[in-house]
Coordinates of C-alpha atoms in Angstrom, one line a residue:
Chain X
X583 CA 27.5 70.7 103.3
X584 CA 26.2 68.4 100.6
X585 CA 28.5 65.8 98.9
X586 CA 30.3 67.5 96.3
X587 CA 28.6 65.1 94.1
X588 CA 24.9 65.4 94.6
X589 CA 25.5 69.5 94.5
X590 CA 27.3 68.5 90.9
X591 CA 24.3 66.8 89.7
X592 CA 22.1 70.0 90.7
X593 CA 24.1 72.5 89.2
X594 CA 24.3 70.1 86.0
X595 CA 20.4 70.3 85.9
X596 CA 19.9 73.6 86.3
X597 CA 22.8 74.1 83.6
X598 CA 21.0 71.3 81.5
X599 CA 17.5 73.3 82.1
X600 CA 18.8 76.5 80.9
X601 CA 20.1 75.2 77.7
X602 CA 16.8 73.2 76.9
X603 CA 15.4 77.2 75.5
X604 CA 12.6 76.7 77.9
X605 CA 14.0 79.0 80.4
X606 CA 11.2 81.0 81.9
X607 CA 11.5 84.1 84.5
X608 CA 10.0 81.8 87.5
X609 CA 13.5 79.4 86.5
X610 CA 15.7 82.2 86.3
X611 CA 14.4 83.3 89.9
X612 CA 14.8 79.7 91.3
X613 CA 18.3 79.4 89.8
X614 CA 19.3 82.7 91.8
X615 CA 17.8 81.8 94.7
X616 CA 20.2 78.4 94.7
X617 CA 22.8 80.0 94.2
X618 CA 22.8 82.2 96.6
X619 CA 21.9 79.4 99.2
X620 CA 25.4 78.4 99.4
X621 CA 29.2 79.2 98.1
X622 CA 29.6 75.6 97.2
X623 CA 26.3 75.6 95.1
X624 CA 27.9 78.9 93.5
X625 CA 31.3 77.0 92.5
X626 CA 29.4 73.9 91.5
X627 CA 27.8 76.0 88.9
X628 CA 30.3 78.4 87.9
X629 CA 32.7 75.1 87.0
X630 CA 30.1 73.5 84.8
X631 CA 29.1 76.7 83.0
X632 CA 32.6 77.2 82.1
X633 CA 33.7 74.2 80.2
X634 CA 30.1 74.0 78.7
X635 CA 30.5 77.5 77.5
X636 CA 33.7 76.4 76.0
X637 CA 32.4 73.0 74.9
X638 CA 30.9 75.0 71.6
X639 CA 34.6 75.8 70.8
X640 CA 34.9 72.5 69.4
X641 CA 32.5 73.3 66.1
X642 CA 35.9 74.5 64.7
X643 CA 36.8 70.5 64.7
X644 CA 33.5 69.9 62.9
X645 CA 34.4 71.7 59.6
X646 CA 34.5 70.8 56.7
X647 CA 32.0 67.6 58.5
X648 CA 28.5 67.7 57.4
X649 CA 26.2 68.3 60.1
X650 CA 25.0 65.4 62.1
X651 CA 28.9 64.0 61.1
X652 CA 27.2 61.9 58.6
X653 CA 30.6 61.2 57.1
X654 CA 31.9 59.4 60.4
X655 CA 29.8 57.0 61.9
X656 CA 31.9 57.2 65.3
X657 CA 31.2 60.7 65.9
X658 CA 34.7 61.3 67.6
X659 CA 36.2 64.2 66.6
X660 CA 39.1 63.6 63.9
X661 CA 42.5 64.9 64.6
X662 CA 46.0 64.7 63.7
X663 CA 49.1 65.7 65.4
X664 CA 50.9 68.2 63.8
X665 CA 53.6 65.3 63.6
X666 CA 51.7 63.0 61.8
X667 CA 50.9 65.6 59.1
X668 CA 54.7 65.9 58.5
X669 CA 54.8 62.1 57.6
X670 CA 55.5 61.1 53.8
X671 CA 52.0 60.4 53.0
X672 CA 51.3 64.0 51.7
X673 CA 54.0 64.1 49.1
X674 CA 52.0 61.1 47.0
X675 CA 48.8 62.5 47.3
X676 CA 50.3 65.6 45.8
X677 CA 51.3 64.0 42.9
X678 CA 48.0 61.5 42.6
X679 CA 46.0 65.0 42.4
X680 CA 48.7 66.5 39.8
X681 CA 47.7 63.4 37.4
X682 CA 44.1 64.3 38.2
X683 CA 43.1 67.1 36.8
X684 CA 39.9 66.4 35.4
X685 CA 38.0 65.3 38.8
X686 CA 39.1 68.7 40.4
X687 CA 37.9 70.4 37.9
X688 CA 34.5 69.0 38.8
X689 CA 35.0 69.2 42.5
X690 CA 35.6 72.8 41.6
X691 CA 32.3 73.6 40.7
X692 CA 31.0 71.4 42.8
X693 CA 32.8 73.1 45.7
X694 CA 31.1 76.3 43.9
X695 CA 28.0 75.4 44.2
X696 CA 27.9 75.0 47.2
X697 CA 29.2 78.4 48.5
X698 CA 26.6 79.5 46.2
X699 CA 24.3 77.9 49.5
X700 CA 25.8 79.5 51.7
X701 CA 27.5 76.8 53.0
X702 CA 31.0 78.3 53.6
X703 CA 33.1 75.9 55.9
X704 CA 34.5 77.4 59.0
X705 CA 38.1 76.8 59.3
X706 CA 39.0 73.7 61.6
X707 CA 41.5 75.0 64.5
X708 CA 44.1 72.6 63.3
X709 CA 44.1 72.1 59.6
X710 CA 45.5 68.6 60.1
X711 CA 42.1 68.2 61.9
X712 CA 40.8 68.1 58.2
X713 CA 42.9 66.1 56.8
X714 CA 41.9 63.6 59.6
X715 CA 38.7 62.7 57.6
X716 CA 40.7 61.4 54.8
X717 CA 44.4 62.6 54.0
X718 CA 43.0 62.1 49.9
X719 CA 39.9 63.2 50.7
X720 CA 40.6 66.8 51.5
X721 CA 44.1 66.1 50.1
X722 CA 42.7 67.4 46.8
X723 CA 40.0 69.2 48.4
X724 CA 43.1 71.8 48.7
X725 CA 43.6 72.2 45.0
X726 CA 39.5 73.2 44.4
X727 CA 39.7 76.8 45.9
X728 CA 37.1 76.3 48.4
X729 CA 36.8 79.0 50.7
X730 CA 38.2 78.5 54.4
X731 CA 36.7 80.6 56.7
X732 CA 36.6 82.1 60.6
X733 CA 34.4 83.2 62.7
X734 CA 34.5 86.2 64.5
X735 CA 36.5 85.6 67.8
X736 CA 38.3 82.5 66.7
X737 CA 42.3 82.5 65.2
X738 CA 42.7 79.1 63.5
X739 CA 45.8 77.6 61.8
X740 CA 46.3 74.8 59.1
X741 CA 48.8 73.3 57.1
X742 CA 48.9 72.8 53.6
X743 CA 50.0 70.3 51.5
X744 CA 53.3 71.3 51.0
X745 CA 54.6 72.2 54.3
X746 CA 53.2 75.9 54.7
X747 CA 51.3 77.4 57.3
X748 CA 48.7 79.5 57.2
X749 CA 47.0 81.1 60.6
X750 CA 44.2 82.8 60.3
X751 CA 43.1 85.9 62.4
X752 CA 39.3 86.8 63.7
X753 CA 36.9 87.0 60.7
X754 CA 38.4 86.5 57.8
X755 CA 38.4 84.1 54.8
X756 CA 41.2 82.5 52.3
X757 CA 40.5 80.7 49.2
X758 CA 43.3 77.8 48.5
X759 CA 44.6 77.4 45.3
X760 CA 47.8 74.7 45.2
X761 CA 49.2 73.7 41.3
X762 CA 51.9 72.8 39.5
X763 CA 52.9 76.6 38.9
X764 CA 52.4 78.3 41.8
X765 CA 50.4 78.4 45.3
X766 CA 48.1 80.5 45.4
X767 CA 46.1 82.3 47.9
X768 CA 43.5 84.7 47.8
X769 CA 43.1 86.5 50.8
X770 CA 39.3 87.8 50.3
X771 CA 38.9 89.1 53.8
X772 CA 40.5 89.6 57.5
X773 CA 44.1 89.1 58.2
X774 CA 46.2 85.7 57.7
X775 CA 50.0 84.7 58.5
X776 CA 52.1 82.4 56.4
X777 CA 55.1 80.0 57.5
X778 CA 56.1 79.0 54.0
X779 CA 57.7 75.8 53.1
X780 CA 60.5 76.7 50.4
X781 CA 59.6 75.5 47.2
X782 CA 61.7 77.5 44.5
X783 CA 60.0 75.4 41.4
X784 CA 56.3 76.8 42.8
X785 CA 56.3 80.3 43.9
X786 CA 54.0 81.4 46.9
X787 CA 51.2 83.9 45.9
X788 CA 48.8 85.7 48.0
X789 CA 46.8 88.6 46.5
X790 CA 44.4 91.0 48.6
X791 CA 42.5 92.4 45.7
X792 CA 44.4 94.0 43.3
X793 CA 47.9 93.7 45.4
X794 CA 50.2 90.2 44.6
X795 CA 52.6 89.6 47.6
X796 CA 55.0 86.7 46.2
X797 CA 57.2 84.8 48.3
X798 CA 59.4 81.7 48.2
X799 CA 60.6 80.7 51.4
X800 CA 59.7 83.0 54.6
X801 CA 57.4 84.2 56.6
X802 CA 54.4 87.0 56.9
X803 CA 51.6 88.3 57.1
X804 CA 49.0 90.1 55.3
X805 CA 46.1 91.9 56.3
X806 CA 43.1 93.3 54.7
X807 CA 40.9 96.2 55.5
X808 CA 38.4 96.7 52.1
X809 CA 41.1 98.1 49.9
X810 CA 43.7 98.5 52.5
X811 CA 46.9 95.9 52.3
X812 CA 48.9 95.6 55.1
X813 CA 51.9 93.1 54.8
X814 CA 54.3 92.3 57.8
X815 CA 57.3 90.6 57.1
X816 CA 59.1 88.4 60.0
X817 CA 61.1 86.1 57.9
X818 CA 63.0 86.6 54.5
X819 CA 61.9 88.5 51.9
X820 CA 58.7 89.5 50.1
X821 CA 57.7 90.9 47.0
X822 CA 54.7 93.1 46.8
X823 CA 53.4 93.6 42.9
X824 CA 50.3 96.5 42.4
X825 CA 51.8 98.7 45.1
X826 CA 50.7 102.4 43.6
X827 CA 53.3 104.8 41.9
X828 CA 55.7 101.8 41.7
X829 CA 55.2 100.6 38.3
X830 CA 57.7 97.6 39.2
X831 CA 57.6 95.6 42.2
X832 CA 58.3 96.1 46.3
X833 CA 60.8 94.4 48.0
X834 CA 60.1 93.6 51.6
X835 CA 62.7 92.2 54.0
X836 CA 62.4 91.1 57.7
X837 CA 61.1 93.6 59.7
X838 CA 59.2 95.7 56.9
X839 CA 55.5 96.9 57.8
X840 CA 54.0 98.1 54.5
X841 CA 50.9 100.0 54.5
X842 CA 49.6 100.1 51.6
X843 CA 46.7 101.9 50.0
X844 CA 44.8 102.5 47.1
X845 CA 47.0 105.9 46.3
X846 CA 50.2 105.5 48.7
X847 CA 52.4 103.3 50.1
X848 CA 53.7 103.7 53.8
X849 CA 57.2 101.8 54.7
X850 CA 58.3 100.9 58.4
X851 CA 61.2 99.4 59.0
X852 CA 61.4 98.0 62.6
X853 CA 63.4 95.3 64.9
X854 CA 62.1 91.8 64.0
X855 CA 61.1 91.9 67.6
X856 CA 58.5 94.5 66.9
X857 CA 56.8 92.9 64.4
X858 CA 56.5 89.9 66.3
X859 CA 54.8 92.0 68.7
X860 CA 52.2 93.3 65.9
X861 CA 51.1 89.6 65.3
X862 CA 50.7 88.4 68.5
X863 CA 47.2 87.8 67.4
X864 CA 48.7 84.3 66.0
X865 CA 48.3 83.3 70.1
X866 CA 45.3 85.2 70.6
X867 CA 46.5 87.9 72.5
X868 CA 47.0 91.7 71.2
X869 CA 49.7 94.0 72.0
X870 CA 49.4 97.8 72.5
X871 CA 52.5 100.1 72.7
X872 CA 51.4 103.6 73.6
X873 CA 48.6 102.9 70.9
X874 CA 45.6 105.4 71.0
X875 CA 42.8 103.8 72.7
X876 CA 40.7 104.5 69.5
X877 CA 42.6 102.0 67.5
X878 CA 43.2 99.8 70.4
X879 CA 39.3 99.0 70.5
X880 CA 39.2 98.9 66.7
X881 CA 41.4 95.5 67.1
X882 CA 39.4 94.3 69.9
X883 CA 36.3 95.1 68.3
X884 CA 37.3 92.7 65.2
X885 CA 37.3 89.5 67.7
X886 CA 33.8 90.1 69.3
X887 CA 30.2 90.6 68.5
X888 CA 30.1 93.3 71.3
X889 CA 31.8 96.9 70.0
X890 CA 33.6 99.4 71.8
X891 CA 32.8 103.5 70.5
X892 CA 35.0 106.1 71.8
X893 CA 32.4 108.9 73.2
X894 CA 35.0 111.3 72.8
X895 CA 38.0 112.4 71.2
X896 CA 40.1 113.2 74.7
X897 CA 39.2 109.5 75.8
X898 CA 40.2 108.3 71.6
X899 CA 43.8 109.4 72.3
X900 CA 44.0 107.7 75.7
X901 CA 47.8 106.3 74.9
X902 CA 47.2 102.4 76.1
X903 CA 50.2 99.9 76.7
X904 CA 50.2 95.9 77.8
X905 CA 49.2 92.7 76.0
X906 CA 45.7 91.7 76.2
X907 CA 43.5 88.6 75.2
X908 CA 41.9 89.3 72.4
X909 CA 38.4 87.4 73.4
X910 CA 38.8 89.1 77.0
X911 CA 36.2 91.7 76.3
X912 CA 34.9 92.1 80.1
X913 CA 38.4 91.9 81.2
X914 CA 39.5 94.8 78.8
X915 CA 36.5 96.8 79.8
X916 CA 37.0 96.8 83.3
X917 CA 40.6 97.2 83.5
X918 CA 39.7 101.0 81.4
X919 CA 37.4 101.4 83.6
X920 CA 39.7 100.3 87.1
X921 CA 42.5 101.6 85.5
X922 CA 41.7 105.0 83.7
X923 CA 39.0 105.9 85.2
X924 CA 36.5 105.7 82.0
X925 CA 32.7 105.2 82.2
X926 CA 31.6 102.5 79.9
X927 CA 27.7 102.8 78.9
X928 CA 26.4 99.6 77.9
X929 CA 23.2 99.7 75.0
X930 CA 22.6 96.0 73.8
X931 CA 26.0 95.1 71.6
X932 CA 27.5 98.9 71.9
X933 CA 29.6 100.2 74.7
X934 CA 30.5 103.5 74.8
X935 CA 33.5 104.6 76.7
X936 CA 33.5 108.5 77.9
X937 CA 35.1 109.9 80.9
Chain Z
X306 CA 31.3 92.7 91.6
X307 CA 30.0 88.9 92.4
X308 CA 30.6 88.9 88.6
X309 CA 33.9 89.5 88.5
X310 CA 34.4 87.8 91.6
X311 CA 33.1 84.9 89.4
X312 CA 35.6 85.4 86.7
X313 CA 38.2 85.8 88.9
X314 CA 37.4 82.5 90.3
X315 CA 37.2 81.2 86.7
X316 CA 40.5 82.9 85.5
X317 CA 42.8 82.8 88.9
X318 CA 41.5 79.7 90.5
X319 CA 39.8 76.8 88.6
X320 CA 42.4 76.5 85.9
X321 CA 44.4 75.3 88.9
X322 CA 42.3 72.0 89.0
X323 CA 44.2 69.6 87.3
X324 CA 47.6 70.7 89.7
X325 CA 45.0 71.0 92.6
X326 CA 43.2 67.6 91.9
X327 CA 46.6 65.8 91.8
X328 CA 48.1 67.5 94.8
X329 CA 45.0 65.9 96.8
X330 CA 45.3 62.4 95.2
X331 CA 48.6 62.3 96.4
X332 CA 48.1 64.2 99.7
X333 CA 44.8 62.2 100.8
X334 CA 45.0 58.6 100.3
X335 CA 40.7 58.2 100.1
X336 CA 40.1 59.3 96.8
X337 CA 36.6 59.1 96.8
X338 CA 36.8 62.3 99.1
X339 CA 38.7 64.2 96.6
X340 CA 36.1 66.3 95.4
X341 CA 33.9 66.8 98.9
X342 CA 38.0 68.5 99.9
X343 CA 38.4 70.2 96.6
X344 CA 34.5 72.0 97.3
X345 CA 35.5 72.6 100.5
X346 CA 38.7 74.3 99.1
X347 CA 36.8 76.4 96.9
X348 CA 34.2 77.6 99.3
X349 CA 37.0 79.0 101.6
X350 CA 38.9 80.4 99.1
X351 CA 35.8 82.2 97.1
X352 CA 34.6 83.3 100.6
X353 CA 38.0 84.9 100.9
X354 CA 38.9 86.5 97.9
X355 CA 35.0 87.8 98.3
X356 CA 36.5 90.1 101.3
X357 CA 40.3 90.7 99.4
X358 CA 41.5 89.0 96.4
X359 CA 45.2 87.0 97.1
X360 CA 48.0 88.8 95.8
X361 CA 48.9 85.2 94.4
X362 CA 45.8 83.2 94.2
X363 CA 47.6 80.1 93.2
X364 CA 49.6 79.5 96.2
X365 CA 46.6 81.0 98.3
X366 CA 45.0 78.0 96.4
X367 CA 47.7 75.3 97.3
X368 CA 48.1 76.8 101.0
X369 CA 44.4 76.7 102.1
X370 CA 44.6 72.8 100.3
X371 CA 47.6 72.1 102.7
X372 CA 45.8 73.6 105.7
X373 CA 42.6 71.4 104.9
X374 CA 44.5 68.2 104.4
X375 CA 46.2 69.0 107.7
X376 CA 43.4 69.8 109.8
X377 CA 41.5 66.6 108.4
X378 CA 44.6 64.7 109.2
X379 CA 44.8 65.2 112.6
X380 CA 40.8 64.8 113.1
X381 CA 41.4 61.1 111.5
X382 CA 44.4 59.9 112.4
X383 CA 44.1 60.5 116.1
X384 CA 46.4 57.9 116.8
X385 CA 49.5 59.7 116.9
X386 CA 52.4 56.8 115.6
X387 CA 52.6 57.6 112.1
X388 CA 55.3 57.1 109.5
X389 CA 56.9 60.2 108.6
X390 CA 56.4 59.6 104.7
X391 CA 52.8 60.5 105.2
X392 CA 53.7 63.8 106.6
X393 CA 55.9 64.3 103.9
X394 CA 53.2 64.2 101.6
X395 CA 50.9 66.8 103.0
X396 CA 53.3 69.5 102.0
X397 CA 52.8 71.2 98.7
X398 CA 55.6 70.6 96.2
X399 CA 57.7 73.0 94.3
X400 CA 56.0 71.4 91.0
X401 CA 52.7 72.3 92.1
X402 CA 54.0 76.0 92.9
X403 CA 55.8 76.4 90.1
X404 CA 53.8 78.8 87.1
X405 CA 51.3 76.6 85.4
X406 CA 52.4 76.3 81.9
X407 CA 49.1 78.4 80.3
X408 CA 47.3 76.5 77.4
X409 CA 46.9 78.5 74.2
X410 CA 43.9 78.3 72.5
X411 CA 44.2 75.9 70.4
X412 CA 46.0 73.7 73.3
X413 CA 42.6 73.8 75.3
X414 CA 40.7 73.4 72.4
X415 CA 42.7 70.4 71.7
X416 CA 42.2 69.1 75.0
X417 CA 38.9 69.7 75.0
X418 CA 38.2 67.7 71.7
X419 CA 40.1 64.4 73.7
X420 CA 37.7 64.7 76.5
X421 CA 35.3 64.8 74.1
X422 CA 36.4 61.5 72.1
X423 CA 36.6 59.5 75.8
X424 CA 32.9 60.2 76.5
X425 CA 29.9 57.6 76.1
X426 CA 29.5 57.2 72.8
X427 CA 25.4 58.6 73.2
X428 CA 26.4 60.9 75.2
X429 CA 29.0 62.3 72.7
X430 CA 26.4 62.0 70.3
X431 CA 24.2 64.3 71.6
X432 CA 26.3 66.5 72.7
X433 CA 27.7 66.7 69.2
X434 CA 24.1 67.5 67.8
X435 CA 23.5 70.0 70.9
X436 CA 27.3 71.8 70.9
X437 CA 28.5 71.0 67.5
X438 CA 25.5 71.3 65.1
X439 CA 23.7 73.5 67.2
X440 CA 20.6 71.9 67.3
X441 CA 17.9 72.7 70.3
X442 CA 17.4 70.2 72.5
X443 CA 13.9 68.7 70.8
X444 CA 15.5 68.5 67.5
X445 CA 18.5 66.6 68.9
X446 CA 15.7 63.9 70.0
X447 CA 13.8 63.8 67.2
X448 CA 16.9 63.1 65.0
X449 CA 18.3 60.3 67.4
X450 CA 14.6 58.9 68.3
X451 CA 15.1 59.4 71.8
X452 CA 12.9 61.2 74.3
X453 CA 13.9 65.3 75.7
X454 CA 14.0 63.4 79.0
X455 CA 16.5 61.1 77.8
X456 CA 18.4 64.3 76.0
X457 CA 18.7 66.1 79.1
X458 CA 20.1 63.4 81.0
X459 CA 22.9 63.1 78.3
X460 CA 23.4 66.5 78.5
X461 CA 23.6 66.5 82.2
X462 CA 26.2 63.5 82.1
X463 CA 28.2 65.2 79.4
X464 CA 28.7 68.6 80.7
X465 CA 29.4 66.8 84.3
X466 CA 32.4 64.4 82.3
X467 CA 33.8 67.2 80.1
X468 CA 34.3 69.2 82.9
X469 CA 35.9 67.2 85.0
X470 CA 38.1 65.8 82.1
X471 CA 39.0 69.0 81.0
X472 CA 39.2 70.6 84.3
X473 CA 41.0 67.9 86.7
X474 CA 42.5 66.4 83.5
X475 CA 45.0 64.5 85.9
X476 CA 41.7 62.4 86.8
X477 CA 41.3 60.9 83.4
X478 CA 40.9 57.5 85.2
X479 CA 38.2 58.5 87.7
X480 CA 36.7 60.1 83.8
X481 CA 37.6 56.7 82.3
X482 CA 35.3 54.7 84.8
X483 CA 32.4 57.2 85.0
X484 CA 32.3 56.7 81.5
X485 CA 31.7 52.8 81.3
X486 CA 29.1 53.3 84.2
X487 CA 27.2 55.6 83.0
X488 CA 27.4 54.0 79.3
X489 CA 25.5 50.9 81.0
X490 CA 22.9 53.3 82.7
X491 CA 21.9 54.6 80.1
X492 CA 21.6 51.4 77.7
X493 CA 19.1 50.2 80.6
X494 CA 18.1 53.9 81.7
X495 CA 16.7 54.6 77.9
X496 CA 13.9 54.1 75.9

């Protein structure tokens, strides 16, 4: 057998080939051919591929960076520690900004404009990763309502400047909006969950279109499907304002699941437990309890660019139990197939599962 | 099925490298044969799992290291007077069997961005422009003035480092010194 090493630096090539977009049919023949010359070419390979497949995780530390990292001349990637973040500092850029007005008034159209380009920042994994760049710098970045955004796939969290957290699910998009009267957060699309710092002077708004879900101190979540408002409640207490047929305004507590649509309004109450379980997304996994297959793939399909159809309504009710990664596509696909016996029929990005 | 035996491999096996890694540095005095043993390792167990998977592939993992380090052992040391600390380290320790506390997401990612931060600074450079920015290869030379040549070697070094940093992460040293070395290469190597 070859030294580890000089079978590293082969694999790398052919790795390093492959990603040059020169790849022809004659390379793809030659890379098959060496790696089925030996187990330890194989390995080699299937190592290399895996971090480097990974490596492109790390574009969710560039945001809010223009590209090429013009604004850092070290081209490390900034970060924080969570810790850090906690540390005074925040509290005085807070009140810097609050003098301030003017200026973010600019940087508000300014941060317009530039959505107008299409230049919508993708959400950095740790929000403190942000901050690195600059705690003032991005410190009143907060206040302009630029739009922070994921990509499908990706669940990112971030903390704002006054102690809340937000953490945002697969494919979807918050605009920031922190002043002297209240926080506020649109929720324009997708699904996000918020660990709020208490703050009784400044209430805690999030609306999802027409629906205002105020808080002061708690935790939940809030999801958005078009028109559809779903708010989950793990911590505290809620109020919901716009909810249809209730002229007033919802109160929430711990455990509540409100469904709530443009004509109706559909309370669960469950064991905090419980609707843990239905935000497990915050790690990246989801969790099925005896949920029909049909809306188990519907979650699944929101984290990848592949989607799963059910062919059939006898394999659509297909009761399906267990936690999953969400980014496990392949994983989820086989084990339905293993496991329940389904046919799964790929055509480009659509798999169609039938019996 | 060599597909899945490949994520299997992925999922089961190599996040074990960091534990696996250490175990050998502390098993196997010559660490510049670390990685020929840890090939070898992986070769007999992805030759086994190809006939039947491990009902627990990790300490499948740590037993066929154990056997290895053994058998070399005895093929080295043929003199037969050794101190019985040596012996003592062959064995595979309850730390190594015990369950690997899983990285999140964002843990990895995390990790990942470190490795990132310890490599050459050219090579992080062009890795950032390639991974990061997304830019094919040719651009990536264009805008740093470089040849593709040059690029590809970066890239080659790069993916070699962050997967061995992120991988074996317990190796951060070995990582550490690579990365001076092949700072210098490529200072003379370029251009």
């Amino acid at each position: 057998m070859d030294s580890a090493k000089q079978i590293e630096h082969r694999a790398a090539a052919w790795l390093t080939r492959r990603d040059s977009g020169e790849w022809t049919e004659t390379d793809e023949a030659g890379l098959r051919a060496w790696l089925e010359e030996a187990t330890a070419h194989r390995i080699a390979y299937l190592r290399l591929e895996m971090v480097w497949s990974q490596s492109q995780r790390l574009k969710a530390y560039a945001a809010g960076l223009p590209p090429g990292s013009g604004e850092r001349s070290d081209w490390t990637i900034p970060f924080f520690d969570s810790r850090q973040l906690m540390a005074g500092g925040d509290r005085e850029v807070l009140s810097a900004d609050a003098k301030d007005r003017t200026p973010d008034v600019v940087e508000q159209e300014k941060g317009t404009t530039r959505v107008g380009r299409g230049r919508v920042r993708v959400l950095a994994v740790a929000a403190s990763v942000l901050l690195a760049a600059g705690v003032s710098y991005f410190g009143y970045r907060w206040y302009t309502g630029d739009p922070y955004a994921t990509q499908v796939g990706v669940v990112a969290s971030m903390s704002l400047q006054d102690g809340s957290n937000i953490t945002l699910n697969t494919a979807s998009k918050v605009r920031v909006d922190l002043n002297s009267r209240e926080r506020h957060i649109e929720l324009a699309q997708g699904e996000a969950f918020f660990a709020v710092a208490k703050d009784a002077t400044r209430p805690f708004v999030v609306t999802a279109g027409t629906k205002r879900i105020v808080a002061v101190g708690t935790q939940f979540s809030v999801r958005r499907r078009e028109d559809d408002v779903r708010v989950v409640v793990t911590e505290g207490k809620v109020r919901v304002d716009g909810v249809p047929g209730k002229p007033g305004e919802v109160l929430l507590a711990a455990g509540a699941i409100a469904n709530i649509r443009e004509d109706s309004v559909l309370l669960q109450k469950r064991a905090i437990a419980q609707t843990e379980e239905v935000l497990s997304w915050r790690t990246g996994y989801l969790s099925f309890r005896d949920t029909p297959l049909d809306q188990a793939i519907q979650e699944f399909n929101q984290y990848n660019r592949q989607k799963m159809v059910a062919g059939d309504s006898a394999v659509a009710s297909i009761p399906l139990t267990g936690k999953f990664k969400a980014t496990n596509y392949d994983a989820f696909v086989r084990l339905l197939e293993d496991g329940y016996g389904i046919r799964a029929q790929r055509e480009g990005e659509r798999i169609t599962l039938s019996r | 099925m060599t597909d899945s035996l490949d994520d299997w491999f992925r999922r089961e096996i190599l996040v074990y490298e960091a534990s696996l890694t250490r175990y050998l540095h502390r098993a196997w005095r010559h660490s510049q044969d670390v990685a020929d043993l840890r090939q070898e390792i992986y070769v007999k167990v992805y030759e086994a799992a190809a006939t039947a998977r491990p009902q627990s592939p990790k300490s499948f993992l740590f037993t066929t290291a154990q056997h290895l380090v053994i058998s070399r052992f005895r093929r080295t040391r043929v003199v037969s007077i050794e101190s019985v600390g040596d012996f003592d380290d062959l064995s595979v320790s309850q730390e190594e069997l015990s369950p690997e506390r899983r990285l999140d997401a964002r843990q990895q990612l995390r990790r990942l961005a470190e490795v990132m931060n310890r490599l050459p600074p050219k090579c992080r450079q062009v890795i950032w422009l390639r991974r990061i920015d997304e830019l094919p290869q040719k651009e990536v030379a264009e805008r740093l003035g470089i040849s593709v040549r040059t690029v590809e070697s970066h890239i080659l070094k790069g993916m070699r480092l962050l997967t061995e940093g992120f991988l074996g992460q317990g190796t951060a040293a070995a990582l550490d010194d690579e990365t001076h070395k092949s700072d210098k290469e490529n200072e003379h190597g370029q251009r």
